[in-house]
XYZ file of C-alpha atoms in Angstrom:
87
model
C 12.689 12.660 -8.338
C 14.897 10.118 -6.545
C 13.958 6.293 -7.064
C 13.221 5.479 -3.516
C 10.757 8.089 -3.259
C 8.980 7.543 -5.904
C 8.699 4.013 -4.715
C 7.256 5.819 -1.133
C 4.922 7.314 -3.268
C 3.488 5.105 -4.944
C 3.219 2.648 -2.064
C 1.551 5.288 0.001
C -1.638 5.189 -2.675
C -2.998 2.303 -0.499
C -3.012 4.342 2.466
C -5.274 7.174 1.467
C -8.946 5.155 1.334
C -10.556 3.842 4.056
C -9.110 5.307 6.852
C -11.023 7.350 9.559
C -8.946 5.409 11.682
C -5.288 5.912 11.095
C -6.186 9.133 10.590
C -8.014 9.601 14.258
C -4.705 8.469 15.055
C -2.082 10.718 12.771
C -0.623 13.521 14.817
C -1.237 15.656 10.890
C -2.642 14.615 7.713
C -2.472 15.777 4.140
C -3.391 16.166 0.529
C -1.390 14.860 -2.131
C -3.511 17.078 -4.371
C -3.905 20.202 -3.256
C -0.786 19.634 -1.067
C -2.604 20.838 1.601
C -1.526 19.892 6.206
C -4.451 20.186 8.145
C -5.664 18.506 11.833
C -8.064 15.268 11.128
C -10.667 17.566 12.778
C -10.537 19.621 9.902
C -12.061 16.537 8.081
C -15.779 17.024 7.292
C -16.586 15.042 4.944
C -16.018 11.759 3.900
C -17.149 8.883 1.159
C -17.382 4.674 0.843
C -19.606 4.897 3.804
C -18.026 7.209 5.848
C -14.105 4.848 6.528
C -12.748 7.925 3.013
C -11.110 11.426 3.992
C -12.251 14.058 1.429
C -9.373 16.637 1.291
C -11.643 19.809 3.516
C -9.833 22.089 1.139
C -10.145 21.312 -1.931
C -12.412 18.543 -1.391
C -10.261 15.545 -3.434
C -10.318 11.855 -1.615
C -6.874 12.109 -1.562
C -5.843 12.613 1.739
C -3.343 10.352 4.116
C -1.872 10.710 7.850
C 1.341 10.109 9.242
C -0.087 7.462 11.248
C 0.381 5.972 8.147
C 4.094 4.965 8.020
C 4.579 8.039 5.432
C 5.896 11.292 5.803
C 2.975 14.005 5.627
C 5.331 16.865 4.651
C 5.395 18.903 1.251
C 8.080 17.098 0.035
C 6.469 13.892 0.122
C 3.283 14.830 -0.590
C 4.652 17.065 -3.924
C 5.883 13.396 -5.018
C 2.557 11.705 -4.315
C 0.807 14.462 -6.581
C 3.171 14.266 -8.802
C 3.281 10.251 -9.394
C -0.444 10.254 -8.854
C -2.128 13.590 -10.564
C 1.192 14.955 -13.025
C 0.195 13.271 -17.261
């Protein structure tokens, strides 16, 4: 994995919690656990007093939105998945 992509994937993790306002302002959201890309309106469940999204596909709290400053693309979500969920 490209070193810049690795650093970005690590840094983006901070944007996956306490982010309801950021997700609301995002054009698209994605899960770096199951790699699904979806619209904010599809998020049904929240944790952390309603401020951290659970993925509508897998119910894991690994959601980021493009308002975070990071891309919500298959490539970037895969890099995050490898960084945070691979052994």
